[in-house]
Amino acid sequence: MILLFTSPQCAWCDVVKDMVETECDSIGETTRLHEIDVEMHTRIAETYGVLAVPTLVSGSHSLSGVPCSDDLRSFLFQSIAGRPLNEDEDARSVLRSARHKKQQSNKLKPLVKASSFLREKASDKERTRAEPSEASCRH
């Protein structure tokens, strides 16, 4: 399954959609392409980290802008290689995938906070060591 994030104002989104369909035909692939309007589905776009349109997403791979044919072909092969054999490629699977991605992100938040806290503490400790003490300044 490939997600194509678009917006109504995007002049290049239809071009990329046509490119994907043409390239899939040329390699004999029948991957389903789900078009997602970022203005209507902002949470899904945020979950996938989409910052610009058009953006293609498949699994952990993404491609933003209008790709050259080599980059698009590489993206499609990565998409095919990473796809489960019996994948249910309907609209519900897009939402399930977005929910799963969000849950994974939420599981990492405490670790990121703890990591940031530890980095701050280490940085404070380094600053304290680097600052000359009053006693060492007196001669």
Short mmCIF file of N, CA and C in Angstrom, two decimals:
data_model
loop_
_atom_site.label_atom_id
_atom_site.label_comp_id
_atom_site.label_asym_id
_atom_site.label_seq_id
_atom_site.Cartn_x
_atom_site.Cartn_y
_atom_site.Cartn_z
N MET A 1 0.84 -1.17 0.00
CA MET A 1 0.00 0.00 0.00
C MET A 1 0.89 1.24 0.00
N ILE A 2 0.54 2.18 -0.83
CA ILE A 2 1.27 3.45 -0.90
C ILE A 2 0.28 4.57 -0.60
N LEU A 3 0.69 5.47 0.27
CA LEU A 3 -0.12 6.64 0.59
C LEU A 3 0.43 7.82 -0.18
N LEU A 4 -0.46 8.57 -0.82
CA LEU A 4 -0.07 9.80 -1.51
C LEU A 4 -0.76 10.95 -0.80
N PHE A 5 0.01 11.75 -0.08
CA PHE A 5 -0.54 12.90 0.63
C PHE A 5 -0.60 14.08 -0.33
N THR A 6 -1.80 14.67 -0.44
CA THR A 6 -2.05 15.75 -1.40
C THR A 6 -2.83 16.87 -0.73
N SER A 7 -3.03 17.94 -1.47
CA SER A 7 -3.94 19.01 -1.06
C SER A 7 -4.61 19.54 -2.33
N PRO A 8 -5.78 20.16 -2.18
CA PRO A 8 -6.48 20.68 -3.36
C PRO A 8 -5.67 21.72 -4.14
N GLN A 9 -4.80 22.46 -3.46
CA GLN A 9 -4.01 23.50 -4.12
C GLN A 9 -2.73 22.98 -4.76
N CYS A 10 -2.43 21.72 -4.57
CA CYS A 10 -1.17 21.16 -5.05
C CYS A 10 -1.20 20.95 -6.56
N ALA A 11 -0.36 21.70 -7.25
CA ALA A 11 -0.30 21.60 -8.71
C ALA A 11 0.41 20.33 -9.17
N TRP A 12 1.29 19.78 -8.34
CA TRP A 12 2.10 18.64 -8.73
C TRP A 12 1.55 17.29 -8.27
N CYS A 13 0.54 17.31 -7.42
CA CYS A 13 0.03 16.06 -6.85
C CYS A 13 -0.51 15.11 -7.92
N ASP A 14 -1.28 15.63 -8.87
CA ASP A 14 -1.81 14.78 -9.95
C ASP A 14 -0.69 14.24 -10.83
N VAL A 15 0.35 15.04 -11.02
CA VAL A 15 1.50 14.60 -11.81
C VAL A 15 2.16 13.40 -11.14
N VAL A 16 2.38 13.51 -9.82
CA VAL A 16 3.01 12.41 -9.08
C VAL A 16 2.12 11.17 -9.09
N LYS A 17 0.82 11.37 -8.93
CA LYS A 17 -0.12 10.24 -8.97
C LYS A 17 -0.02 9.51 -10.31
N ASP A 18 -0.01 10.26 -11.40
CA ASP A 18 0.13 9.65 -12.73
C ASP A 18 1.47 8.94 -12.88
N MET A 19 2.53 9.56 -12.34
CA MET A 19 3.86 8.94 -12.40
C MET A 19 3.87 7.59 -11.69
N VAL A 20 3.26 7.55 -10.49
CA VAL A 20 3.23 6.30 -9.71
C VAL A 20 2.46 5.23 -10.48
N GLU A 21 1.30 5.59 -11.00
CA GLU A 21 0.48 4.62 -11.73
C GLU A 21 1.21 4.11 -12.97
N THR A 22 1.87 5.00 -13.70
CA THR A 22 2.61 4.61 -14.90
C THR A 22 3.78 3.70 -14.54
N GLU A 23 4.52 4.06 -13.50
CA GLU A 23 5.68 3.26 -13.09
C GLU A 23 5.24 1.89 -12.58
N CYS A 24 4.14 1.83 -11.83
CA CYS A 24 3.62 0.54 -11.35
C CYS A 24 3.25 -0.35 -12.53
N ASP A 25 2.62 0.24 -13.55
CA ASP A 25 2.27 -0.53 -14.75
C ASP A 25 3.52 -1.05 -15.45
N SER A 26 4.55 -0.21 -15.52
CA SER A 26 5.76 -0.61 -16.24
C SER A 26 6.53 -1.74 -15.55
N ILE A 27 6.41 -1.83 -14.22
CA ILE A 27 7.11 -2.92 -13.52
C ILE A 27 6.16 -4.08 -13.20
N GLY A 28 4.91 -3.95 -13.65
CA GLY A 28 3.95 -5.04 -13.46
C GLY A 28 3.45 -5.17 -12.04
N GLU A 29 3.39 -4.09 -11.32
CA GLU A 29 2.96 -4.10 -9.91
C GLU A 29 1.55 -3.54 -9.80
N THR A 30 0.76 -4.12 -8.91
CA THR A 30 -0.62 -3.67 -8.72
C THR A 30 -0.83 -3.06 -7.34
N THR A 31 0.14 -2.38 -6.83
CA THR A 31 0.04 -1.73 -5.52
C THR A 31 -1.10 -0.73 -5.52
N ARG A 32 -1.88 -0.73 -4.45
CA ARG A 32 -2.97 0.23 -4.34
C ARG A 32 -2.43 1.54 -3.82
N LEU A 33 -2.87 2.61 -4.45
CA LEU A 33 -2.46 3.96 -4.09
C LEU A 33 -3.63 4.65 -3.40
N HIS A 34 -3.43 5.06 -2.15
CA HIS A 34 -4.46 5.76 -1.39
C HIS A 34 -4.10 7.24 -1.33
N GLU A 35 -4.96 8.06 -1.87
CA GLU A 35 -4.73 9.51 -1.86
C GLU A 35 -5.35 10.08 -0.59
N ILE A 36 -4.57 10.86 0.15
CA ILE A 36 -5.03 11.44 1.41
C ILE A 36 -4.87 12.95 1.36
N ASP A 37 -5.98 13.65 1.48
CA ASP A 37 -5.99 15.11 1.49
C ASP A 37 -5.53 15.58 2.87
N VAL A 38 -4.40 16.27 2.93
CA VAL A 38 -3.84 16.69 4.22
C VAL A 38 -4.71 17.72 4.93
N GLU A 39 -5.52 18.44 4.18
CA GLU A 39 -6.40 19.43 4.81
C GLU A 39 -7.58 18.76 5.50
N MET A 40 -8.04 17.65 4.95
CA MET A 40 -9.17 16.92 5.54
C MET A 40 -8.70 15.94 6.62
N HIS A 41 -7.49 15.44 6.48
CA HIS A 41 -6.98 14.40 7.38
C HIS A 41 -5.66 14.84 7.99
N THR A 42 -5.70 15.94 8.73
CA THR A 42 -4.47 16.50 9.29
C THR A 42 -3.80 15.56 10.29
N ARG A 43 -4.58 14.84 11.07
CA ARG A 43 -3.98 13.95 12.06
C ARG A 43 -3.20 12.81 11.42
N ILE A 44 -3.75 12.28 10.33
CA ILE A 44 -3.03 11.21 9.64
C ILE A 44 -1.73 11.76 9.06
N ALA A 45 -1.81 12.95 8.46
CA ALA A 45 -0.60 13.58 7.90
C ALA A 45 0.44 13.83 9.00
N GLU A 46 0.00 14.32 10.15
CA GLU A 46 0.92 14.57 11.27
C GLU A 46 1.54 13.26 11.75
N THR A 47 0.73 12.22 11.84
CA THR A 47 1.22 10.93 12.30
C THR A 47 2.34 10.41 11.41
N TYR A 48 2.20 10.62 10.12
CA TYR A 48 3.22 10.16 9.17
C TYR A 48 4.33 11.18 8.97
N GLY A 49 4.26 12.31 9.66
CA GLY A 49 5.33 13.31 9.57
C GLY A 49 5.37 14.05 8.24
N VAL A 50 4.22 14.18 7.59
CA VAL A 50 4.16 14.84 6.28
C VAL A 50 4.23 16.35 6.48
N LEU A 51 5.22 16.98 5.87
CA LEU A 51 5.41 18.42 5.98
C LEU A 51 5.16 19.15 4.67
N ALA A 52 5.12 18.41 3.57
CA ALA A 52 4.93 19.02 2.25
C ALA A 52 4.14 18.06 1.37
N VAL A 53 3.51 18.60 0.35
CA VAL A 53 2.81 17.77 -0.63
C VAL A 53 3.38 18.05 -2.01
N PRO A 54 3.40 17.08 -2.86
CA PRO A 54 3.01 15.69 -2.65
C PRO A 54 4.08 14.91 -1.87
N THR A 55 3.60 13.98 -1.04
CA THR A 55 4.50 13.07 -0.33
C THR A 55 3.95 11.66 -0.47
N LEU A 56 4.83 10.75 -0.84
CA LEU A 56 4.50 9.33 -0.91
C LEU A 56 5.04 8.65 0.34
N VAL A 57 4.24 7.76 0.94
CA VAL A 57 4.66 7.02 2.12
C VAL A 57 4.29 5.56 1.93
N SER A 58 5.22 4.70 2.25
CA SER A 58 4.97 3.26 2.26
C SER A 58 5.84 2.66 3.34
N GLY A 59 5.21 2.16 4.38
CA GLY A 59 5.97 1.61 5.50
C GLY A 59 6.83 2.68 6.12
N SER A 60 8.12 2.42 6.22
CA SER A 60 9.03 3.40 6.81
C SER A 60 9.68 4.29 5.76
N HIS A 61 9.28 4.12 4.50
CA HIS A 61 9.87 4.90 3.41
C HIS A 61 8.95 6.05 3.01
N SER A 62 9.56 7.19 2.71
CA SER A 62 8.77 8.32 2.21
C SER A 62 9.56 9.06 1.14
N LEU A 63 8.82 9.78 0.32
CA LEU A 63 9.41 10.51 -0.79
C LEU A 63 8.57 11.76 -1.00
N SER A 64 9.19 12.93 -0.84
CA SER A 64 8.46 14.20 -0.96
C SER A 64 8.83 14.92 -2.24
N GLY A 65 7.88 15.66 -2.76
CA GLY A 65 8.11 16.42 -3.98
C GLY A 65 7.88 15.57 -5.22
N VAL A 66 8.32 16.09 -6.35
CA VAL A 66 8.20 15.37 -7.62
C VAL A 66 9.50 14.61 -7.84
N PRO A 67 9.45 13.28 -7.74
CA PRO A 67 10.68 12.49 -7.84
C PRO A 67 11.11 12.28 -9.29
N CYS A 68 12.40 12.05 -9.48
CA CYS A 68 12.87 11.61 -10.80
C CYS A 68 12.47 10.14 -10.93
N SER A 69 12.50 9.62 -12.13
CA SER A 69 12.00 8.26 -12.36
C SER A 69 12.82 7.21 -11.59
N ASP A 70 14.13 7.42 -11.45
CA ASP A 70 14.96 6.46 -10.71
C ASP A 70 14.59 6.43 -9.23
N ASP A 71 14.37 7.61 -8.64
CA ASP A 71 13.98 7.67 -7.22
C ASP A 71 12.61 7.04 -7.01
N LEU A 72 11.69 7.29 -7.93
CA LEU A 72 10.35 6.72 -7.81
C LEU A 72 10.41 5.20 -7.93
N ARG A 73 11.17 4.71 -8.87
CA ARG A 73 11.29 3.26 -9.06
C ARG A 73 11.91 2.62 -7.82
N SER A 74 12.93 3.24 -7.27
CA SER A 74 13.57 2.74 -6.05
C SER A 74 12.56 2.71 -4.90
N PHE A 75 11.79 3.78 -4.76
CA PHE A 75 10.76 3.85 -3.72
C PHE A 75 9.75 2.72 -3.89
N LEU A 76 9.31 2.49 -5.13
CA LEU A 76 8.32 1.43 -5.39
C LEU A 76 8.89 0.05 -5.06
N PHE A 77 10.14 -0.20 -5.42
CA PHE A 77 10.74 -1.49 -5.11
C PHE A 77 10.88 -1.68 -3.59
N GLN A 78 11.22 -0.62 -2.87
CA GLN A 78 11.28 -0.69 -1.41
C GLN A 78 9.90 -0.97 -0.84
N SER A 79 8.90 -0.35 -1.42
CA SER A 79 7.52 -0.55 -0.99
C SER A 79 7.09 -2.00 -1.20
N ILE A 80 7.42 -2.54 -2.35
CA ILE A 80 7.06 -3.92 -2.68
C ILE A 80 7.80 -4.89 -1.75
N ALA A 81 9.08 -4.65 -1.52
CA ALA A 81 9.90 -5.53 -0.69
C ALA A 81 9.44 -5.54 0.77
N GLY A 82 8.93 -4.42 1.26
CA GLY A 82 8.53 -4.33 2.65
C GLY A 82 7.08 -4.66 2.93
N ARG A 83 6.34 -5.06 1.91
CA ARG A 83 4.91 -5.29 2.05
C ARG A 83 4.62 -6.73 2.43
N PRO A 84 3.73 -6.93 3.42
CA PRO A 84 3.30 -8.30 3.73
C PRO A 84 2.58 -8.91 2.53
N LEU A 85 2.70 -10.21 2.37
CA LEU A 85 2.10 -10.87 1.21
C LEU A 85 0.58 -10.80 1.19
N ASN A 86 -0.06 -10.85 2.34
CA ASN A 86 -1.52 -10.86 2.37
C ASN A 86 -2.10 -9.55 2.92
N GLU A 87 -1.46 -8.46 2.62
CA GLU A 87 -1.87 -7.17 3.16
C GLU A 87 -3.27 -6.78 2.68
N ASP A 88 -4.11 -6.38 3.61
CA ASP A 88 -5.46 -5.91 3.30
C ASP A 88 -5.34 -4.43 2.99
N GLU A 89 -5.41 -4.08 1.73
CA GLU A 89 -5.14 -2.70 1.32
C GLU A 89 -6.43 -1.91 1.12
N ASP A 90 -7.14 -1.64 2.18
CA ASP A 90 -8.32 -0.80 2.06
C ASP A 90 -8.15 0.43 2.95
N ALA A 91 -9.15 1.29 2.94
CA ALA A 91 -9.05 2.54 3.71
C ALA A 91 -8.87 2.27 5.20
N ARG A 92 -9.49 1.21 5.71
CA ARG A 92 -9.34 0.89 7.14
C ARG A 92 -7.89 0.57 7.49
N SER A 93 -7.18 -0.05 6.55
CA SER A 93 -5.79 -0.39 6.84
C SER A 93 -4.93 0.86 6.96
N VAL A 94 -5.29 1.92 6.24
CA VAL A 94 -4.57 3.19 6.37
C VAL A 94 -4.75 3.73 7.78
N LEU A 95 -5.98 3.69 8.27
CA LEU A 95 -6.25 4.19 9.62
C LEU A 95 -5.58 3.31 10.67
N ARG A 96 -5.63 1.99 10.48
CA ARG A 96 -4.95 1.09 11.43
C ARG A 96 -3.46 1.37 11.46
N SER A 97 -2.89 1.56 10.29
CA SER A 97 -1.46 1.83 10.20
C SER A 97 -1.12 3.15 10.90
N ALA A 98 -1.95 4.17 10.70
CA ALA A 98 -1.73 5.46 11.35
C ALA A 98 -1.85 5.33 12.86
N ARG A 99 -2.85 4.57 13.33
CA ARG A 99 -3.03 4.37 14.77
C ARG A 99 -1.82 3.63 15.35
N HIS A 100 -1.35 2.61 14.65
CA HIS A 100 -0.20 1.84 15.12
C HIS A 100 1.04 2.73 15.21
N LYS A 101 1.25 3.55 14.19
CA LYS A 101 2.38 4.47 14.17
C LYS A 101 2.29 5.45 15.35
N LYS A 102 1.09 5.95 15.62
CA LYS A 102 0.86 6.88 16.73
C LYS A 102 1.15 6.18 18.06
N GLN A 103 0.68 4.93 18.21
CA GLN A 103 0.92 4.19 19.45
C GLN A 103 2.41 3.97 19.67
N GLN A 104 3.13 3.62 18.61
CA GLN A 104 4.57 3.43 18.73
C GLN A 104 5.25 4.73 19.15
N SER A 105 4.79 5.84 18.57
CA SER A 105 5.34 7.15 18.91
C SER A 105 5.08 7.47 20.38
N ASN A 106 3.86 7.17 20.85
CA ASN A 106 3.52 7.44 22.25
C ASN A 106 4.35 6.60 23.21
N LYS A 107 4.71 5.38 22.81
CA LYS A 107 5.54 4.53 23.66
C LYS A 107 6.94 5.10 23.80
N LEU A 108 7.41 5.81 22.78
CA LEU A 108 8.76 6.36 22.81
C LEU A 108 8.85 7.68 23.55
N LYS A 109 7.74 8.39 23.72
CA LYS A 109 7.77 9.71 24.36
C LYS A 109 8.42 9.69 25.74
N PRO A 110 8.06 8.75 26.64
CA PRO A 110 8.73 8.74 27.96
C PRO A 110 10.23 8.54 27.84
N LEU A 111 10.66 7.71 26.89
CA LEU A 111 12.10 7.48 26.70
C LEU A 111 12.79 8.74 26.21
N VAL A 112 12.14 9.47 25.31
CA VAL A 112 12.71 10.71 24.80
C VAL A 112 12.80 11.74 25.91
N LYS A 113 11.74 11.83 26.74
CA LYS A 113 11.75 12.78 27.86
C LYS A 113 12.87 12.43 28.84
N ALA A 114 13.01 11.14 29.17
CA ALA A 114 14.05 10.72 30.10
C ALA A 114 15.43 11.01 29.51
N SER A 115 15.58 10.75 28.24
CA SER A 115 16.85 11.02 27.58
C SER A 115 17.18 12.50 27.61
N SER A 116 16.18 13.35 27.34
CA SER A 116 16.39 14.80 27.38
C SER A 116 16.76 15.25 28.78
N PHE A 117 16.09 14.69 29.80
CA PHE A 117 16.37 15.03 31.19
C PHE A 117 17.82 14.67 31.54
N LEU A 118 18.25 13.47 31.14
CA LEU A 118 19.61 13.03 31.44
C LEU A 118 20.65 13.89 30.72
N ARG A 119 20.36 14.28 29.47
CA ARG A 119 21.28 15.16 28.74
C ARG A 119 21.38 16.51 29.44
N GLU A 120 20.25 17.04 29.92
CA GLU A 120 20.27 18.32 30.64
C GLU A 120 21.13 18.21 31.89
N LYS A 121 20.94 17.14 32.65
CA LYS A 121 21.71 16.94 33.88
C LYS A 121 23.20 16.85 33.57
N ALA A 122 23.56 16.11 32.55
CA ALA A 122 24.97 15.97 32.16
C ALA A 122 25.53 17.31 31.72
N SER A 123 24.73 18.07 31.00
CA SER A 123 25.16 19.39 30.53
C SER A 123 25.37 20.33 31.72
N ASP A 124 24.45 20.29 32.69
CA ASP A 124 24.59 21.11 33.90
C ASP A 124 25.86 20.74 34.65
N LYS A 125 26.14 19.45 34.74
CA LYS A 125 27.31 18.97 35.45
C LYS A 125 28.59 19.46 34.75
N GLU A 126 28.60 19.40 33.43
CA GLU A 126 29.76 19.87 32.65
C GLU A 126 29.96 21.37 32.84
N ARG A 127 28.87 22.14 32.83
CA ARG A 127 28.99 23.59 33.03
C ARG A 127 29.55 23.89 34.41
N THR A 128 29.10 23.15 35.41
CA THR A 128 29.58 23.36 36.78
C THR A 128 31.07 23.07 36.86
N ARG A 129 31.52 22.01 36.20
CA ARG A 129 32.94 21.68 36.19
C ARG A 129 33.75 22.72 35.43
N ALA A 130 33.20 23.25 34.37
CA ALA A 130 33.92 24.20 33.52
C ALA A 130 34.04 25.58 34.16
N GLU A 131 33.09 25.94 35.04
CA GLU A 131 33.14 27.26 35.68
C GLU A 131 34.19 27.23 36.79
N PRO A 132 35.09 28.20 36.79
CA PRO A 132 36.09 28.23 37.86
C PRO A 132 35.42 28.57 39.20
N SER A 133 35.82 27.88 40.23
CA SER A 133 35.24 28.16 41.54
C SER A 133 35.91 29.39 42.14
N GLU A 134 35.25 29.97 43.14
CA GLU A 134 35.77 31.18 43.77
C GLU A 134 37.12 30.89 44.44
N ALA A 135 37.24 29.72 45.04
CA ALA A 135 38.47 29.37 45.74
C ALA A 135 39.65 29.26 44.78
N SER A 136 39.42 28.74 43.61
CA SER A 136 40.53 28.57 42.67
C SER A 136 40.93 29.89 42.03
N CYS A 137 40.10 30.91 42.12
CA CYS A 137 40.43 32.21 41.53
C CYS A 137 41.29 33.04 42.47
N ARG A 138 41.26 32.76 43.75
CA ARG A 138 42.05 33.53 44.71
C ARG A 138 43.49 33.04 44.68
N HIS A 139 44.41 33.97 44.73
CA HIS A 139 45.82 33.60 44.72
C HIS A 139 46.45 33.87 46.03
#
